Short mmCIF file of C-alpha atoms in Angstrom, two decimals:
data_model
loop_
_atom_site.label_atom_id
_atom_site.label_comp_id
_atom_site.label_asym_id
_atom_site.label_seq_id
_atom_site.Cartn_x
_atom_site.Cartn_y
_atom_site.Cartn_z
CA MET A 221 -76.62 -36.37 153.64
CA GLU A 222 -73.24 -35.57 155.10
CA LYS A 223 -73.25 -33.49 158.26
CA GLU A 224 -70.48 -31.06 159.11
CA LEU A 225 -68.77 -31.49 162.43
CA PRO A 226 -70.14 -29.18 165.13
CA VAL A 227 -67.70 -27.80 167.63
CA ASP A 228 -67.33 -24.81 169.89
CA ALA A 229 -64.66 -23.42 172.17
CA GLU A 230 -65.81 -25.40 175.18
CA GLU A 231 -65.98 -28.67 173.22
CA ARG A 232 -62.44 -28.27 172.00
CA GLY A 233 -61.27 -27.99 175.62
CA LEU A 234 -59.17 -24.94 174.68
CA THR A 235 -58.49 -22.84 177.75
CA ALA A 236 -55.76 -20.50 178.79
CA GLY A 237 -53.89 -23.32 180.52
CA ASN A 238 -53.15 -26.96 180.03
CA SER A 239 -52.36 -29.81 182.38
CA VAL A 240 -49.29 -31.91 182.33
CA THR A 241 -49.70 -35.29 180.71
CA PRO A 242 -49.95 -38.13 183.22
CA SER A 243 -48.14 -41.36 182.50
CA VAL A 244 -50.12 -44.54 182.09
CA ALA A 245 -48.87 -47.64 183.84
CA ALA A 246 -48.92 -50.87 181.92
CA GLY A 247 -49.89 -52.94 184.93
CA LYS A 248 -53.24 -54.31 186.03
CA GLY A 249 -55.46 -51.33 185.33
CA GLU A 250 -53.53 -48.72 187.26
CA LEU A 251 -52.13 -45.31 186.45
CA VAL A 252 -49.03 -43.87 188.04
CA GLY A 253 -50.19 -42.22 191.22
CA GLY A 254 -53.75 -43.42 190.73
CA ASP A 255 -56.22 -46.14 191.65
CA PRO A 256 -57.37 -49.17 189.64
CA VAL A 257 -59.23 -48.23 186.48
CA ILE A 258 -62.26 -50.15 187.70
CA ASP A 259 -62.37 -50.25 191.51
CA PRO A 260 -64.33 -52.82 193.54
CA GLU A 261 -67.34 -50.54 193.93
CA GLU A 262 -67.62 -50.10 190.20
CA GLU A 263 -67.08 -53.67 189.01
CA ALA A 264 -70.45 -53.82 187.34
CA ASN A 265 -70.97 -55.08 183.85
CA LEU A 266 -69.97 -52.53 181.26
CA LYS A 267 -72.86 -50.76 179.59
CA ARG A 268 -74.41 -52.61 176.66
CA GLU A 269 -75.33 -50.97 173.39
CA ASP A 270 -79.03 -51.55 174.07
CA GLN A 271 -78.88 -49.48 177.26
CA ASP A 272 -79.56 -45.77 177.39
CA VAL A 273 -76.29 -43.87 177.31
CA GLY A 274 -77.74 -40.42 177.58
CA GLU A 275 -79.81 -37.92 175.68
CA ASP A 276 -76.71 -36.35 174.16
CA ALA A 277 -75.57 -39.51 172.38
CA ALA A 278 -75.41 -38.37 168.78
CA VAL A 279 -76.34 -40.70 165.95
CA PRO A 280 -73.51 -40.72 163.41
CA PRO A 281 -74.24 -38.98 160.12
CA GLU A 282 -74.79 -41.05 157.04
CA GLY A 283 -71.83 -41.71 154.80
CA VAL A 284 -69.55 -44.30 153.40
CA SER A 285 -67.85 -47.12 155.22
CA LEU A 286 -65.03 -46.47 157.63
CA SER A 287 -62.93 -49.33 156.32
CA LYS A 288 -59.33 -48.24 155.82
CA GLY A 289 -56.92 -51.15 155.33
CA GLY A 290 -53.33 -51.41 156.36
CA ARG A 291 -53.58 -49.95 159.84
CA GLY A 292 -50.90 -50.61 162.40
CA VAL A 293 -51.66 -50.84 166.10
CA SER A 294 -49.66 -48.23 167.99
CA SER A 295 -49.42 -48.07 171.74
CA PHE A 296 -48.57 -44.93 173.61
CA GLY A 297 -48.68 -43.94 177.23
CA ARG A 298 -49.45 -40.25 177.19
CA ILE A 299 -53.11 -39.71 176.34
CA PHE A 300 -54.16 -36.57 178.09
CA ALA A 301 -56.04 -35.65 174.92
CA LEU A 302 -58.61 -38.21 176.08
CA VAL A 303 -59.64 -35.86 178.84
CA SER A 304 -59.65 -32.56 177.03
CA SER A 305 -61.14 -33.81 173.80
CA LEU A 306 -63.61 -36.60 174.47
CA ALA A 307 -65.54 -35.65 177.59
CA VAL A 308 -67.57 -33.06 175.70
CA GLY A 309 -70.88 -32.84 173.85
CA ILE A 310 -71.39 -32.52 170.14
CA GLY A 311 -73.90 -29.62 170.12
CA VAL A 312 -75.87 -28.49 167.10
CA VAL A 313 -74.92 -28.79 163.44
CA MET A 314 -73.38 -25.67 161.90
CA SER A 315 -71.31 -24.76 158.88
CA SER A 316 -67.52 -24.73 158.70
CA GLN A 317 -67.63 -20.95 158.23
CA GLN A 318 -69.58 -20.58 161.46
CA LEU A 319 -67.04 -22.77 163.21
CA ARG A 320 -64.17 -20.61 162.01
CA GLU A 321 -65.98 -17.48 163.18
CA MET A 322 -66.28 -19.04 166.63
CA LEU A 323 -62.53 -19.42 167.07
CA PRO A 324 -61.90 -17.62 170.36
CA GLU A 325 -59.66 -14.61 170.66
CA THR A 326 -58.60 -14.88 174.27
CA PRO A 327 -57.96 -11.47 175.87
CA LEU A 328 -54.72 -10.79 177.65
CA ASP A 329 -56.50 -9.66 180.83
CA LEU A 330 -56.36 -13.10 182.43
CA LEU A 331 -55.26 -12.00 185.88
CA PRO A 332 -57.62 -11.24 188.79
CA ALA A 333 -58.88 -7.66 188.99
CA ASP A 334 -56.97 -7.02 192.22
CA PHE A 335 -53.69 -8.49 190.97
CA GLU A 336 -52.04 -5.09 190.52
CA LYS A 337 -52.82 -4.26 194.16
CA GLY A 338 -50.58 -7.06 195.40
CA GLU A 339 -47.38 -6.39 197.28
CA THR A 340 -45.27 -9.09 195.67
CA GLU A 341 -41.91 -7.84 194.50
CA PRO A 342 -39.68 -9.55 191.93
CA GLN A 343 -37.29 -11.95 193.64
CA PRO A 344 -33.56 -11.22 193.39
CA MET A 345 -31.98 -13.20 190.57
CA PRO A 346 -29.00 -15.50 191.16
CA THR A 347 -25.55 -14.17 190.48
CA VAL A 348 -24.02 -15.16 187.16
CA SER A 349 -20.40 -15.91 186.28
CA LEU A 350 -18.70 -15.92 182.91
CA LYS A 351 -18.53 -19.70 183.20
CA ASP A 352 -22.33 -19.77 183.50
CA LEU A 353 -22.63 -17.66 180.36
CA MET A 354 -20.29 -19.89 178.40
CA GLN A 355 -22.36 -22.93 179.36
CA CYS A 356 -25.56 -21.15 178.28
CA GLU A 357 -23.95 -20.21 174.98
CA GLU A 358 -23.11 -23.84 174.27
CA GLN A 359 -26.66 -24.87 175.13
CA LEU A 360 -27.99 -22.24 172.73
CA ARG A 361 -25.71 -23.49 169.95
CA SER A 362 -26.96 -27.03 170.54
CA SER A 363 -30.64 -26.00 170.45
CA ALA A 364 -30.09 -23.88 167.33
CA ALA A 365 -28.36 -26.79 165.59
CA ASP A 366 -31.25 -29.09 166.54
CA PHE A 367 -33.72 -26.64 165.01
CA GLN A 368 -31.69 -26.42 161.80
CA ARG A 369 -31.48 -30.23 161.54
CA SER A 370 -35.20 -30.56 162.17
CA TRP A 371 -35.95 -27.99 159.48
CA ASP A 372 -33.61 -29.61 156.95
CA MET A 373 -35.21 -33.03 157.55
CA ALA A 374 -38.79 -31.73 157.33
CA THR A 375 -40.86 -32.26 154.20
CA PRO A 376 -42.34 -29.28 152.32
CA ARG A 377 -45.73 -30.13 153.82
CA VAL A 378 -44.39 -29.97 157.38
CA LYS A 379 -42.51 -26.73 156.68
CA GLU A 380 -45.66 -25.14 155.29
CA ALA A 381 -47.65 -26.07 158.41
CA PHE A 382 -44.86 -24.80 160.68
CA VAL A 383 -44.84 -21.44 158.91
CA LYS A 384 -48.63 -21.13 159.15
CA TYR A 385 -49.06 -22.05 162.81
CA PHE A 386 -45.73 -21.19 164.46
CA ILE A 387 -44.27 -18.16 162.63
CA PRO A 388 -45.75 -14.76 163.62
CA SER A 389 -48.44 -13.38 161.30
CA MET A 390 -51.55 -11.22 161.57
CA GLU A 391 -53.63 -12.98 158.93
CA ASP A 392 -53.56 -16.03 156.65
CA SER A 393 -52.74 -14.07 153.51
CA GLN A 394 -49.70 -12.46 155.10
CA ALA A 395 -46.37 -13.91 154.02
CA PRO A 396 -43.86 -14.65 156.79
CA PRO A 397 -41.33 -11.84 157.35
CA ILE A 398 -38.36 -13.94 156.27
CA ASP A 399 -37.49 -17.61 155.83
CA PRO A 400 -37.77 -19.32 159.27
CA PRO A 401 -34.15 -20.58 159.42
CA ALA A 402 -32.91 -17.14 158.41
CA LEU A 403 -35.08 -15.56 161.12
CA TYR A 404 -33.67 -17.83 163.80
CA ILE A 405 -30.08 -17.63 162.56
CA LYS A 406 -30.29 -13.84 162.61
CA HIS A 407 -31.07 -13.85 166.32
CA VAL A 408 -28.65 -16.65 167.24
CA ASN A 409 -25.73 -15.04 165.43
CA GLY A 410 -26.64 -11.62 166.78
CA MET A 411 -26.75 -12.85 170.36
CA LEU A 412 -23.66 -15.06 170.22
CA GLY A 413 -21.75 -12.40 168.31
CA ALA A 414 -22.31 -9.74 170.95
CA PRO A 415 -19.38 -9.22 173.35
CA ARG A 416 -19.72 -10.73 176.82
CA PRO A 417 -20.40 -8.29 179.66
CA ASP A 418 -17.81 -7.04 182.12
CA PRO A 419 -17.34 -9.83 184.72
CA THR A 420 -17.94 -7.26 187.48
CA ASP A 421 -21.24 -5.97 186.06
CA VAL A 422 -23.79 -8.08 187.95
CA SER A 423 -26.92 -6.80 186.18
CA ALA A 424 -25.34 -7.08 182.72
CA LEU A 425 -24.37 -10.70 183.41
CA GLN A 426 -27.91 -11.50 184.55
CA GLU A 427 -29.41 -9.81 181.50
CA ARG A 428 -27.11 -11.75 179.19
CA LYS A 429 -28.11 -15.04 180.80
CA MET A 430 -31.82 -14.21 180.43
CA ASN A 431 -31.22 -13.45 176.74
CA LEU A 432 -29.50 -16.79 176.24
CA LEU A 433 -32.14 -18.78 178.15
CA LEU A 434 -34.94 -17.14 176.18
CA LEU A 435 -33.45 -17.78 172.76
CA ARG A 436 -32.48 -21.33 173.74
CA GLY A 437 -36.11 -21.95 174.72
CA ILE A 438 -37.31 -20.55 171.40
CA CYS A 439 -34.99 -22.77 169.34
CA ALA A 440 -35.84 -25.88 171.38
CA ALA A 441 -39.59 -25.24 171.15
CA ALA A 442 -39.37 -24.68 167.39
CA ALA A 443 -37.40 -27.91 166.90
CA GLY A 444 -39.94 -29.81 168.99
CA ASN A 445 -42.89 -28.48 167.01
CA LEU A 446 -41.24 -29.45 163.73
CA LYS A 447 -40.70 -32.97 165.08
CA ARG A 448 -44.33 -33.29 166.24
CA LEU A 449 -45.57 -32.18 162.82
CA GLY A 450 -43.26 -34.79 161.30
CA ASP A 451 -44.73 -37.39 163.65
CA LEU A 452 -48.21 -36.46 162.41
CA GLU A 453 -47.04 -37.04 158.85
CA LYS A 454 -45.71 -40.47 159.85
CA LEU A 455 -48.98 -41.26 161.63
CA TYR A 456 -50.88 -40.62 158.41
CA ALA A 457 -48.48 -42.83 156.45
CA GLN A 458 -49.03 -45.68 158.92
CA THR A 459 -52.79 -45.40 159.51
CA HIS A 460 -54.28 -43.09 156.87
CA VAL A 461 -56.14 -41.26 159.62
CA PRO A 462 -56.89 -37.75 158.27
CA VAL A 463 -54.44 -35.07 159.45
CA PRO A 464 -56.11 -31.75 158.56
CA VAL A 465 -53.25 -29.53 159.78
CA LEU A 466 -51.06 -31.09 157.08
CA GLY A 467 -53.81 -31.32 154.46
CA LEU A 468 -53.64 -35.12 154.49
CA GLY A 469 -56.57 -37.49 154.09
CA LYS A 470 -60.31 -37.00 153.88
CA GLN A 471 -62.83 -36.48 156.63
CA ILE A 472 -64.02 -39.70 158.23
CA LYS A 473 -67.64 -40.45 157.35
CA LEU A 474 -69.64 -42.84 159.46
CA PRO A 475 -72.29 -45.22 158.13
CA PRO A 476 -75.79 -45.06 159.62
CA LEU A 477 -76.05 -46.42 163.16
CA PRO A 478 -78.01 -49.60 162.21
CA GLU A 479 -75.28 -50.52 159.74
CA LEU A 480 -72.62 -50.00 162.38
CA MET A 481 -74.51 -52.13 164.89
CA ASP A 482 -74.57 -54.99 162.40
CA GLN A 483 -70.76 -55.06 162.68
CA GLU A 484 -70.67 -55.43 166.48
CA ASP A 485 -70.35 -59.22 166.71
CA ASP A 486 -66.75 -59.08 165.48
CA GLY A 487 -66.09 -55.82 167.33
CA VAL A 488 -63.75 -54.63 170.07
CA THR A 489 -64.47 -54.68 173.81
CA VAL A 490 -63.47 -51.80 176.06
CA ALA A 491 -60.80 -54.01 177.65
CA GLU A 492 -59.27 -54.66 174.23
CA PHE A 493 -59.43 -50.96 173.39
CA LEU A 494 -57.81 -49.78 176.62
CA LYS A 495 -55.08 -52.39 176.30
CA HIS A 496 -53.69 -50.42 173.35
CA PHE A 497 -53.00 -47.62 175.83
CA GLY A 498 -51.23 -49.88 178.31
CA ILE A 499 -54.26 -50.20 180.59
CA GLU A 500 -55.68 -53.57 181.57
CA VAL A 501 -59.20 -54.06 182.94
CA LYS A 502 -61.07 -57.23 183.79
CA PRO A 503 -64.79 -56.48 183.68
CA LYS A 504 -67.28 -59.06 184.90
CA GLY A 505 -69.76 -60.68 182.59
CA GLU A 506 -70.52 -60.00 178.95
CA THR A 507 -69.50 -56.61 177.58
CA SER A 508 -70.59 -54.62 174.57
CA ARG A 509 -68.51 -54.46 171.41
CA VAL A 510 -67.79 -51.62 169.01
CA PRO A 511 -67.09 -52.16 165.28
CA ARG A 512 -63.38 -52.54 164.68
CA ASP A 513 -63.19 -49.71 162.15
CA VAL A 514 -64.82 -47.30 164.61
CA ALA A 515 -62.51 -48.36 167.46
CA GLN A 516 -59.45 -48.14 165.21
CA SER A 517 -60.43 -44.67 164.00
CA LEU A 518 -60.88 -43.53 167.58
CA GLN A 519 -57.51 -44.95 168.58
CA ASP A 520 -55.74 -43.20 165.69
CA LEU A 521 -57.51 -39.90 166.34
CA LEU A 522 -56.49 -40.06 170.00
CA HIS A 523 -52.88 -40.50 168.96
CA GLU A 524 -53.23 -37.53 166.60
CA SER A 525 -54.77 -35.43 169.37
CA GLU A 526 -51.87 -36.27 171.66
CA LEU A 527 -49.33 -35.13 169.07
CA LEU A 528 -51.21 -31.89 168.44
CA GLU A 529 -51.58 -31.11 172.13
CA SER A 530 -47.90 -31.80 172.70
CA CYS A 531 -47.04 -29.00 170.26
CA ILE A 532 -48.36 -26.64 172.92
CA SER A 533 -47.63 -28.42 176.21
CA GLU A 534 -44.06 -29.47 175.37
CA ALA A 535 -43.16 -26.06 173.97
CA ARG A 536 -43.97 -24.49 177.34
CA THR A 537 -41.41 -26.60 179.14
CA HIS A 538 -38.56 -25.15 177.10
CA PHE A 539 -39.24 -21.70 178.59
CA PHE A 540 -39.21 -22.88 182.21
CA PRO A 541 -35.47 -22.11 182.73
CA PHE A 542 -36.03 -18.54 181.47
CA PHE A 543 -38.82 -17.95 183.99
CA SER A 544 -37.25 -19.96 186.80
CA PHE A 545 -34.11 -17.81 186.68
CA GLN A 546 -36.36 -14.80 187.41
CA GLY A 547 -38.20 -16.58 190.24
CA ILE A 548 -41.38 -16.92 188.18
CA ASP A 549 -43.64 -19.97 188.20
CA ASN A 550 -47.33 -20.82 188.53
CA GLU A 551 -47.33 -20.05 192.24
CA HIS A 552 -45.32 -16.87 191.73
CA PRO A 553 -46.52 -15.18 188.52
CA PRO A 554 -44.70 -12.04 187.40
CA HIS A 555 -45.75 -8.89 189.20
CA GLY A 556 -44.07 -5.71 188.11
CA HIS A 557 -41.17 -7.58 186.56
CA PRO A 558 -39.14 -5.29 184.32
CA ASN A 559 -38.95 -6.00 180.62
CA VAL A 560 -35.97 -8.03 179.50
CA HIS A 561 -33.71 -5.98 177.27
CA ILE A 562 -32.60 -8.00 174.23
CA SER A 563 -29.06 -6.76 173.85
CA HIS A 564 -28.41 -7.61 170.19
CA SER A 565 -31.64 -6.04 168.85
CA GLY A 566 -32.71 -3.49 171.46
CA GLU A 567 -36.12 -5.18 171.86
CA GLN A 568 -37.91 -4.92 175.21
CA PHE A 569 -39.37 -8.38 175.95
CA ASN A 570 -42.49 -7.95 178.12
CA VAL A 571 -42.18 -10.79 180.64
CA ASN A 572 -45.47 -10.02 182.40
CA ARG A 573 -47.52 -10.00 179.21
CA PHE A 574 -45.96 -13.14 177.76
CA PHE A 575 -46.25 -15.22 180.93
CA CYS A 576 -49.78 -14.15 181.78
CA ASP A 577 -51.15 -14.84 178.29
CA VAL A 578 -49.53 -18.24 177.95
CA TRP A 579 -49.06 -19.61 181.46
CA PHE A 580 -51.52 -18.05 183.88
CA GLY A 581 -53.90 -20.76 185.03
CA PHE A 582 -51.57 -23.56 183.90
CA LYS A 583 -51.80 -25.88 186.91
CA HIS A 584 -50.64 -29.37 187.68
CA PRO A 585 -53.65 -31.63 188.23
CA LYS A 586 -54.77 -31.84 191.82
CA GLY A 587 -57.25 -34.06 193.59
CA LYS A 588 -58.94 -36.72 191.48
CA ASN A 589 -56.89 -37.87 188.53
CA GLU A 590 -58.81 -36.54 185.53
CA LEU A 591 -57.63 -39.22 183.16
CA LEU A 592 -58.51 -41.96 185.62
CA GLY A 593 -61.97 -40.47 186.03
CA PHE A 594 -62.51 -40.30 182.30
CA LEU A 595 -61.47 -43.89 181.73
CA LYS A 596 -63.76 -45.15 184.50
CA ASP A 597 -66.78 -42.97 183.91
CA THR A 598 -66.75 -42.32 180.18
CA VAL A 599 -64.88 -45.06 178.33
CA ALA A 600 -65.72 -48.00 180.59
CA GLY A 601 -69.15 -46.71 181.50
CA GLN A 602 -70.30 -45.73 178.01
CA TRP A 603 -68.54 -48.18 175.70
CA CYS A 604 -71.07 -48.85 172.97
CA THR A 605 -71.30 -48.22 169.25
CA LYS A 606 -73.38 -45.07 169.54
CA ARG A 607 -71.03 -43.35 171.98
CA ALA A 608 -67.85 -44.54 170.25
CA ALA A 609 -69.10 -43.07 166.98
CA ASP A 610 -69.88 -39.86 168.85
CA PHE A 611 -66.34 -39.81 170.23
CA VAL A 612 -64.92 -40.21 166.71
CA LEU A 613 -66.80 -37.11 165.56
CA GLN A 614 -65.64 -35.12 168.57
CA GLN A 615 -62.03 -36.13 168.09
CA GLN A 616 -62.19 -35.29 164.40
CA ALA A 617 -63.45 -31.81 165.26
CA PHE A 618 -60.62 -31.41 167.75
CA VAL A 619 -57.83 -32.37 165.35
CA THR A 620 -59.36 -30.14 162.67
CA TYR A 621 -59.65 -26.94 164.70
CA PHE A 622 -57.17 -27.16 167.59
CA LEU A 623 -54.16 -25.45 165.98
CA GLU A 624 -56.48 -23.11 164.07
CA THR A 625 -57.95 -21.95 167.37
CA GLU A 626 -54.52 -21.54 168.93
CA LEU A 627 -53.50 -19.46 165.90
CA GLY A 628 -56.46 -17.18 166.60
CA ARG A 629 -55.30 -16.73 170.20
CA LYS A 630 -51.77 -15.87 169.10
CA ARG A 631 -52.97 -13.25 166.65
CA ALA A 632 -55.25 -11.83 169.34
CA PHE A 633 -52.12 -11.41 171.48
CA LEU A 634 -50.53 -9.28 168.75
CA ARG A 635 -53.70 -7.22 168.22
CA GLU A 636 -54.10 -6.60 171.94
CA ALA A 637 -50.54 -5.34 172.22
CA LYS A 638 -51.07 -3.09 169.20
CA SER A 639 -54.30 -1.66 170.64
CA LYS A 640 -52.32 -0.56 173.71
CA GLY A 641 -49.73 1.20 171.58
CA GLU A 642 -47.20 -1.60 172.06
CA GLY A 643 -47.11 -3.11 168.60
CA LEU A 644 -44.75 -6.07 168.41
CA ASP A 645 -42.17 -6.59 165.68
CA LEU A 646 -43.12 -9.84 163.93
CA GLU A 647 -39.41 -10.65 163.74
CA GLY A 648 -38.86 -9.90 167.43
CA LEU A 649 -38.36 -12.54 170.10
CA GLU A 650 -41.60 -11.85 171.97
CA ALA A 651 -43.75 -12.43 168.89
CA ILE A 652 -41.69 -15.47 167.88
CA ALA A 653 -41.93 -16.99 171.37
CA ARG A 654 -45.67 -16.38 171.63
CA PHE A 655 -46.33 -18.19 168.33
CA LEU A 656 -44.48 -21.30 169.50
CA VAL A 657 -46.72 -22.03 172.52
#
């Protein structure tokens, strides 16, 4: 009987912040800034399938064969999804409805209780010249044109997913306020059509630059998300791995464990698997093998996870100039920063609320490299059919519910603002920006 994929908030690795994606070096089992994948103290034989790999090793549910012909082997360097998506436990079986009900609605109160008692004052912003504004205007035009091109090139399936996950809404049944290109063009034309400030008005020049940086970030993030959704569509065309966010493919069903183990002789070693990610290891002695279809499914799902995660992590980077201009970063979160007045619409963009909901807790990795640790301790240490099948199920749950969960967080942001008497216009820049990251 087919089992539905269990997953909860912790298993999906969905927290208020994300880590930057480390680059993987293609040389002799090393990562950039890291140590060898298997160091001298850990050069033991890799775990065999007949060894105990832990009480939590789930037996795959019964189903049909994994065979999917026509797969291409793709190699990519950025695989942070390995960390956030695989090093988790499966949990108990539950229905899809229960899973949807568990989608977290992260509150906006992410800051420490004593944060408001701090004495930090907003840093003075740099002076701005008319030449600076003209450069920002050109950058905005370029980003807006990139968004329009990305939209025009997108298939109806990609456009539908973009509207669902990245255009502000309060519920699934709610139609978007207006067509996405029209929504963006309205703001771009409004901002670029407004007269430039008096060259002697320092605060007006600074406000204008913040407006331009914000809208440029929005257009660039939207274009990037459209491209990542398009990449997911291409991934399906190349591999036929299911892509739930685009409604493509059917859920992977694993055969019973004994049947999978019968396919091990012609399977894939962990060294062969890691080589697809640009990582080379040279384990001693005989190593266990995993059926090729299982290993290929895991590889494809990891690539899918990376593309999904990049919709969030890459979108953040496009807003860095907007925050940096105000002296805001992870070490200096906004404290008492005034709202940014959007000149062409009159909107008051709440910098504190937006930053704290999306960025607070977003840290660069420190100490032990998390990806390196995962590769050494989880992949190399637990490479066997049982665990690989378990990883496939976990990854499938991640790609199914990741953007759905993020959508729940975005809508919670709107509800929280409304509950405080600060309802956001769904066509306003704050709502648009929040739904892109």
